[in-house]
PDB file of C-alpha atoms in Angstrom:
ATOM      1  CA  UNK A 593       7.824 -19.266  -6.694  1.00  0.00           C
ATOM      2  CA  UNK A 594      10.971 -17.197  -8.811  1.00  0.00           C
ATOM      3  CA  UNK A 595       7.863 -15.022  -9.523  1.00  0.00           C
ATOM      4  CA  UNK A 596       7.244 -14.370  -5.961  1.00  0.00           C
ATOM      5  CA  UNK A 597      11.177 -13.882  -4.907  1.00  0.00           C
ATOM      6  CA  UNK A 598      11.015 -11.422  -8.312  1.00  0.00           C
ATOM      7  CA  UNK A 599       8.204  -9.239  -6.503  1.00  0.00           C
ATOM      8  CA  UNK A 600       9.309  -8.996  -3.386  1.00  0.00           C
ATOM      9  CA  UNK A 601      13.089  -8.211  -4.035  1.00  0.00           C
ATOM     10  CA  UNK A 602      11.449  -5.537  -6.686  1.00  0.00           C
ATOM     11  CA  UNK A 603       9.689  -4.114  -3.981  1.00  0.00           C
ATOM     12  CA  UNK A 604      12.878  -4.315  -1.178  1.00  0.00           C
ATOM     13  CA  UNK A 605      14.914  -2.723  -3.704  1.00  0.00           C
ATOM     14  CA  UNK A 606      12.120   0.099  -4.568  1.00  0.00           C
ATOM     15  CA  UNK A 607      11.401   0.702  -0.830  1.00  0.00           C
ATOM     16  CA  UNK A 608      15.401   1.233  -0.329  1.00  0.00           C
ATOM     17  CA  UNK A 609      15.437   3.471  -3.271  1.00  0.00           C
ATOM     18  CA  UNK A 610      12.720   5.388  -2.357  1.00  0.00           C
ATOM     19  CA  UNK A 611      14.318   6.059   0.864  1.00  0.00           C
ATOM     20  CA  UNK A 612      17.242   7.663  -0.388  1.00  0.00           C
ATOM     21  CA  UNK A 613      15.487   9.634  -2.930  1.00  0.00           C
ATOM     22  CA  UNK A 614      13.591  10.994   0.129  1.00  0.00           C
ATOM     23  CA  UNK A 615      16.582  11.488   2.148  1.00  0.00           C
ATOM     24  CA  UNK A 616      18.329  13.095  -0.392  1.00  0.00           C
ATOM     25  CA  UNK A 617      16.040  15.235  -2.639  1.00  0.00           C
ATOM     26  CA  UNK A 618      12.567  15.119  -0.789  1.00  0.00           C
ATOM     27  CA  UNK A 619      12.540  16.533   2.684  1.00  0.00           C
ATOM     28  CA  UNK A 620       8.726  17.272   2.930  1.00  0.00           C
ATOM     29  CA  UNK A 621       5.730  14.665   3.193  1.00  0.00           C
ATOM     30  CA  UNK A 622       3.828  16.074   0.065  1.00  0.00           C
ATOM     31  CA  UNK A 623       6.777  16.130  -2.614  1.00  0.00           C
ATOM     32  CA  UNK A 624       7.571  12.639  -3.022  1.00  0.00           C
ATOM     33  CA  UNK A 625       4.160  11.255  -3.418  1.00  0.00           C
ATOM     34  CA  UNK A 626       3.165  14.125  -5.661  1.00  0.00           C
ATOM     35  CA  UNK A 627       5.453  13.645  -8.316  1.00  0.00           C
ATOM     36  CA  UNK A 628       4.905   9.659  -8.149  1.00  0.00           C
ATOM     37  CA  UNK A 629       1.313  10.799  -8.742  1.00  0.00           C
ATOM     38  CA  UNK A 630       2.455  13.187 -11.627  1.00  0.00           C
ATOM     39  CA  UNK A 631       4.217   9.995 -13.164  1.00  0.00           C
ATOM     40  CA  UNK A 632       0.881   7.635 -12.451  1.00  0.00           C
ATOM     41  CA  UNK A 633      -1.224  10.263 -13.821  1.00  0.00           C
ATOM     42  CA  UNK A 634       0.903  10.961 -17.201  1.00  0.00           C
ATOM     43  CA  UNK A 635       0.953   6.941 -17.503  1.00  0.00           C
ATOM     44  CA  UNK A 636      -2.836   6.607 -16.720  1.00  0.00           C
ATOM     45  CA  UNK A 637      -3.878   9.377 -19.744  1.00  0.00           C
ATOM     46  CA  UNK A 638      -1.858   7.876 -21.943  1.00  0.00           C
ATOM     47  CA  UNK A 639      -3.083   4.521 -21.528  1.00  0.00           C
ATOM     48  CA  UNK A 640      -6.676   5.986 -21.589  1.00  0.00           C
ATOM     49  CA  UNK A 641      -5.886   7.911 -24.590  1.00  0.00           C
ATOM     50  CA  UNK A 642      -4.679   4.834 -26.609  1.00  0.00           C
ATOM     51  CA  UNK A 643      -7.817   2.753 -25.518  1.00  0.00           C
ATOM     52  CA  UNK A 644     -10.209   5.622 -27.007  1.00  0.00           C
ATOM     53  CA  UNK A 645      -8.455   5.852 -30.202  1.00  0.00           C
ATOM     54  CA  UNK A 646      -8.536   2.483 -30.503  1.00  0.00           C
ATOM     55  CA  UNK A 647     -12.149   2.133 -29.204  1.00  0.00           C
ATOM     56  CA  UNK A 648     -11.358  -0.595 -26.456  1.00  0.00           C
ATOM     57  CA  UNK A 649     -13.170   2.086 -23.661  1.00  0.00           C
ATOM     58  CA  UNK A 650     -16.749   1.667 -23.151  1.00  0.00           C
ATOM     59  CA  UNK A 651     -17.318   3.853 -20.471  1.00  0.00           C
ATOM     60  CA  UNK A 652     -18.734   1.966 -17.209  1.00  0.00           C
ATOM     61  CA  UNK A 653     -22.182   3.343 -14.654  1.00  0.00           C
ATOM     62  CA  UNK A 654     -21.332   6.643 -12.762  1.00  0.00           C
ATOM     63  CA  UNK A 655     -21.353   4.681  -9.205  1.00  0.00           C
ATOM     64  CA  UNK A 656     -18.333   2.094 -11.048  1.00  0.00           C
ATOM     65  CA  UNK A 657     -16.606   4.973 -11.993  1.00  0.00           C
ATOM     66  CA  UNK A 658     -16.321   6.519  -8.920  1.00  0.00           C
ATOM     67  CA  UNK A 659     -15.310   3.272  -6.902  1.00  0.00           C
ATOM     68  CA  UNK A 660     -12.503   3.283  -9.564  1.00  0.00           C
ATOM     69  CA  UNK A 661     -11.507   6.579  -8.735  1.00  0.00           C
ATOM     70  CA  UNK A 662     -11.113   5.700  -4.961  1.00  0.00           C
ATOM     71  CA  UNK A 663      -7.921   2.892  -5.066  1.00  0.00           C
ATOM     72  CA  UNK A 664      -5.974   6.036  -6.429  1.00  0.00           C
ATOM     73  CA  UNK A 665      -7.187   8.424  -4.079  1.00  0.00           C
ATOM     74  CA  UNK A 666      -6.460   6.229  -1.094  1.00  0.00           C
ATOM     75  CA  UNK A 667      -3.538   5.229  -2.777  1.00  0.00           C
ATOM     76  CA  UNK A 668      -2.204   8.956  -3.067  1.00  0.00           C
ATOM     77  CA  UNK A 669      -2.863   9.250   1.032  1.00  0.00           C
ATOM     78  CA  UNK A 670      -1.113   5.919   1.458  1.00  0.00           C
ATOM     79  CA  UNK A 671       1.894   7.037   0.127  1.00  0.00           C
ATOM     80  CA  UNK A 672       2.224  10.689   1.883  1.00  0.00           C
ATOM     81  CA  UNK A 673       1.717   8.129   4.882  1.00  0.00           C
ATOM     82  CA  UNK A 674       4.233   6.144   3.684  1.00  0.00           C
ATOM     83  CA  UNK A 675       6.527   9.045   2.711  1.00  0.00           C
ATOM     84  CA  UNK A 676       6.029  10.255   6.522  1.00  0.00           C
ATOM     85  CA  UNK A 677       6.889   6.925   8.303  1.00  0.00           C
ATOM     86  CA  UNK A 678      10.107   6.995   6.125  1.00  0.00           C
ATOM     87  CA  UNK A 679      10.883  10.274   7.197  1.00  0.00           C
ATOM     88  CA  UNK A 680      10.676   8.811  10.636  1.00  0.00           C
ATOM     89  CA  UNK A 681      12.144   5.659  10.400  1.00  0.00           C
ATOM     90  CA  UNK A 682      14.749   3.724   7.950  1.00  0.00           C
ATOM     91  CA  UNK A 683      13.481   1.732   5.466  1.00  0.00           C
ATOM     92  CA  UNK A 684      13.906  -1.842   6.654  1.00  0.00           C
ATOM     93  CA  UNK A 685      11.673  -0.738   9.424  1.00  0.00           C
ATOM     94  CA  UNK A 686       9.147   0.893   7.204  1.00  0.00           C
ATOM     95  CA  UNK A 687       8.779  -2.039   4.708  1.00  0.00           C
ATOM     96  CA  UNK A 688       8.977  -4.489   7.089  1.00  0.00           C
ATOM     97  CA  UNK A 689       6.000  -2.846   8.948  1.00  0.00           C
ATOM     98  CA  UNK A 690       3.956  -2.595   5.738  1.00  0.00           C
ATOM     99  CA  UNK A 691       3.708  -6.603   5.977  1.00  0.00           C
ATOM    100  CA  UNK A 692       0.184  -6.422   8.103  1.00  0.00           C
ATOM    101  CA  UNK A 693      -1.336  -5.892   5.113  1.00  0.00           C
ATOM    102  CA  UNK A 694      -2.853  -9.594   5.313  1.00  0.00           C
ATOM    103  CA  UNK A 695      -4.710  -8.186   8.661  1.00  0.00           C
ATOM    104  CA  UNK A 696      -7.045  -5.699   6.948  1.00  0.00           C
ATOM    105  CA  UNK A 697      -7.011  -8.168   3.945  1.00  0.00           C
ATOM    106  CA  UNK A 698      -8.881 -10.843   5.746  1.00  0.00           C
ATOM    107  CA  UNK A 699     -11.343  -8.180   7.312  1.00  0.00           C
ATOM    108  CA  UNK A 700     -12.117  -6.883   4.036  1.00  0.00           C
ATOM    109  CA  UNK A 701     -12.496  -9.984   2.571  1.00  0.00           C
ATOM    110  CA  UNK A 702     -14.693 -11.346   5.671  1.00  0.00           C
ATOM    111  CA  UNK A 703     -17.181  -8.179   5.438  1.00  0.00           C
ATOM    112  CA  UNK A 704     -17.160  -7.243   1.983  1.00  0.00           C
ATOM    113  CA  UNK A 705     -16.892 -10.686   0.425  1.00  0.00           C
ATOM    114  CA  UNK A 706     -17.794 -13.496   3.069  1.00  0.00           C
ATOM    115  CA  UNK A 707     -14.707 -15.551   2.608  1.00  0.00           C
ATOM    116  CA  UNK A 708     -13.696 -17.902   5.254  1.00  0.00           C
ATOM    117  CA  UNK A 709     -10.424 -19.441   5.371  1.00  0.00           C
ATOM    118  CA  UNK A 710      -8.840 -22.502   6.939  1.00  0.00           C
ATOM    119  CA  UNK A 711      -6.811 -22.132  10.689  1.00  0.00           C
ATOM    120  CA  UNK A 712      -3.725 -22.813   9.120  1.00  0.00           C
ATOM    121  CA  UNK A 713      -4.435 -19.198   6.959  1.00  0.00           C
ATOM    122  CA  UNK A 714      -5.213 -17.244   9.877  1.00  0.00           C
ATOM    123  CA  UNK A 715      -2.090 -19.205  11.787  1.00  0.00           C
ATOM    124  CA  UNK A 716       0.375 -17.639   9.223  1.00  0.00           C
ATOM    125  CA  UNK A 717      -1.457 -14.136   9.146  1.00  0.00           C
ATOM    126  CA  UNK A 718      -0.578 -14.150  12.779  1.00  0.00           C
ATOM    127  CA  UNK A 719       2.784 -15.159  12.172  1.00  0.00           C
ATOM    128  CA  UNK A 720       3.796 -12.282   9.267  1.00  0.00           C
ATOM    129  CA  UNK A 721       2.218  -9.670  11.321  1.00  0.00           C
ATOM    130  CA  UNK A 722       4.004 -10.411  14.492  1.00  0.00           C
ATOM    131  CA  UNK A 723       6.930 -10.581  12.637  1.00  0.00           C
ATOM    132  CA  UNK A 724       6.095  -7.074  10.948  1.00  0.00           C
ATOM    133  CA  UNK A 725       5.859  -6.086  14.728  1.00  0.00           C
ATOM    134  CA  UNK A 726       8.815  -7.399  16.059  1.00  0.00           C
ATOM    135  CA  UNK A 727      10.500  -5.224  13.606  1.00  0.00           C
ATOM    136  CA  UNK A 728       8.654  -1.916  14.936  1.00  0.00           C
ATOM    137  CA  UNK A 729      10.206  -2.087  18.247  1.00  0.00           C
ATOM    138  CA  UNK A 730      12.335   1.147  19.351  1.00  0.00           C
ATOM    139  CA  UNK A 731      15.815  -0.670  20.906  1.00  0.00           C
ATOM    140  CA  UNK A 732      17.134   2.778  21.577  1.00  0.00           C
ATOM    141  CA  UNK A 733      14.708   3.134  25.021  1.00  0.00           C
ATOM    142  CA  UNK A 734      15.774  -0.406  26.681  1.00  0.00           C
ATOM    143  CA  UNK A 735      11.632  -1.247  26.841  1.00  0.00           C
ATOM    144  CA  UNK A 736       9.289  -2.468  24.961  1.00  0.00           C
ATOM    145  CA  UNK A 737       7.980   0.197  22.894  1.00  0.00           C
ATOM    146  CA  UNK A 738       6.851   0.859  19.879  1.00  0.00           C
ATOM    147  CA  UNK A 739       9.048   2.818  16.878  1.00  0.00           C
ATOM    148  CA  UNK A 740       6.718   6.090  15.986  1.00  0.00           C
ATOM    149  CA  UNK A 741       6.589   4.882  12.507  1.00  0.00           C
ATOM    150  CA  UNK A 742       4.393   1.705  13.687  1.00  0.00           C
ATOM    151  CA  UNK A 743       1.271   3.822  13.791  1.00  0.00           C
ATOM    152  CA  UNK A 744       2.030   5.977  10.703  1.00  0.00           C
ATOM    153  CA  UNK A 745       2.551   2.589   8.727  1.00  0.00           C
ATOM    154  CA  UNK A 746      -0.095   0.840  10.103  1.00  0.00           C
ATOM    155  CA  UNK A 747      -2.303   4.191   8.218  1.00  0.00           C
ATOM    156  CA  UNK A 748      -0.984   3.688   5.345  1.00  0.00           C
ATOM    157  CA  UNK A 749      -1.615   0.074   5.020  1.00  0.00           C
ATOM    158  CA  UNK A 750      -4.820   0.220   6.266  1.00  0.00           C
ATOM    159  CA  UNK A 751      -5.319   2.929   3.682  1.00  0.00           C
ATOM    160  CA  UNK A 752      -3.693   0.700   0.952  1.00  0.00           C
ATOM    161  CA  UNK A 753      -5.961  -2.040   1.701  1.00  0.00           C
ATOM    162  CA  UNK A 754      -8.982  -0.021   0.889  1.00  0.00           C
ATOM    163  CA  UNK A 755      -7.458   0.989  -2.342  1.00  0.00           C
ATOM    164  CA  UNK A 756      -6.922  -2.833  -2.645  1.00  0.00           C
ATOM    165  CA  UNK A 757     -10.875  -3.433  -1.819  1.00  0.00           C
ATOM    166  CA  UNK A 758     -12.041  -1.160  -3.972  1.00  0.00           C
ATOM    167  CA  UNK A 759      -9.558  -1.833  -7.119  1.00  0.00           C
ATOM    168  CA  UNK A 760     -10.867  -5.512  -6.315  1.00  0.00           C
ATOM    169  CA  UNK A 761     -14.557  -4.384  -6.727  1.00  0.00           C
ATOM    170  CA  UNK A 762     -14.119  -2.428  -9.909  1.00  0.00           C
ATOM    171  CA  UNK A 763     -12.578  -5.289 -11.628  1.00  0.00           C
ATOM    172  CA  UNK A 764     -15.233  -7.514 -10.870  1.00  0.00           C
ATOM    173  CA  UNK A 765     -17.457  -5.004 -11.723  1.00  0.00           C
ATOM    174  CA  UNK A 766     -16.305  -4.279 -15.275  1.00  0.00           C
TER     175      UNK A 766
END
């Protein structure tokens, strides 16, 4: 469970950061997320580079390899998504939103996978994503409405969980 506080106060405390970085530095959509994809991409060839010198690579079918390309593509559109809603919205809100994940989870998993889970899963997927919800509303109208970062988040997630399927299938692949 301390593993599971460490992860999510990592990723609270990277969300915040990234906000300010984009309020600060980034105004546009396309620089933030490019130059996390510079870092990924620096990190990835060297990684690559180390496992062909030390011949741990064994290069995989070309249909594998192109399902392992996809989790960073989507990934890359999840986070000008991301870097969008932020723009719109403060952080708390846009973090907080990015909880529905478990929603496109369980359809994955249904479809792709066949799993079935118990009532007392889908009970607390319910829960999280109304709670990720509740956070979305706009107080500043005095209605019930939704903040315009809901549906930008709800993109990116939905794009992040494809990137999740798909990183899922490689791995079980290899």
């Amino acid at each position: 469970i301390c593993s599971l506080l460490f992860v999510t106060l990592s990723f609270g405390l990277i969300g915040f950061i990234d906000k300010i970085v984009i309020d600060r530095y980034f105004q546009t959509v396309w620089s933030y997320p490019f130059f996390t994809m510079m870092f990924f991409g620096v990190y990835c060839s060297g990684i690559l580079i180390y496992r062909i010198a030390t011949g741990l690579f064994h290069p995989l079918s070309f249909g594998v390899m192109v399902i392992a390309l996809v989790p960073g593509i989507t990934h890359f559109a999840s986070a000008i998504i991301t870097t969008k809603a932020l723009i719109k919205a403060d952080a708390s809100t846009v973090f907080g939103l990015s909880q529905v994940n478990p929603v496109f989870a369980v359809f994955w998993s249904f479809l792709i996978f066949q799993n079935i889970y118990s009532w007392q899963n889908y009970v607390g997927i319910m829960l999280i994503v109304a709670c990720a919800l509740l956070l979305g509303i706009d107080n500043s109208a005095h209605k019930f409405r939704l903040n315009k970062a809901v549906w930008w988040v709800m993109g990116a997630t939905f794009l992040r969980s494809i990137s999740d399927l798909c990183l899922k299938y490689t791995l079980t692949e290899m």
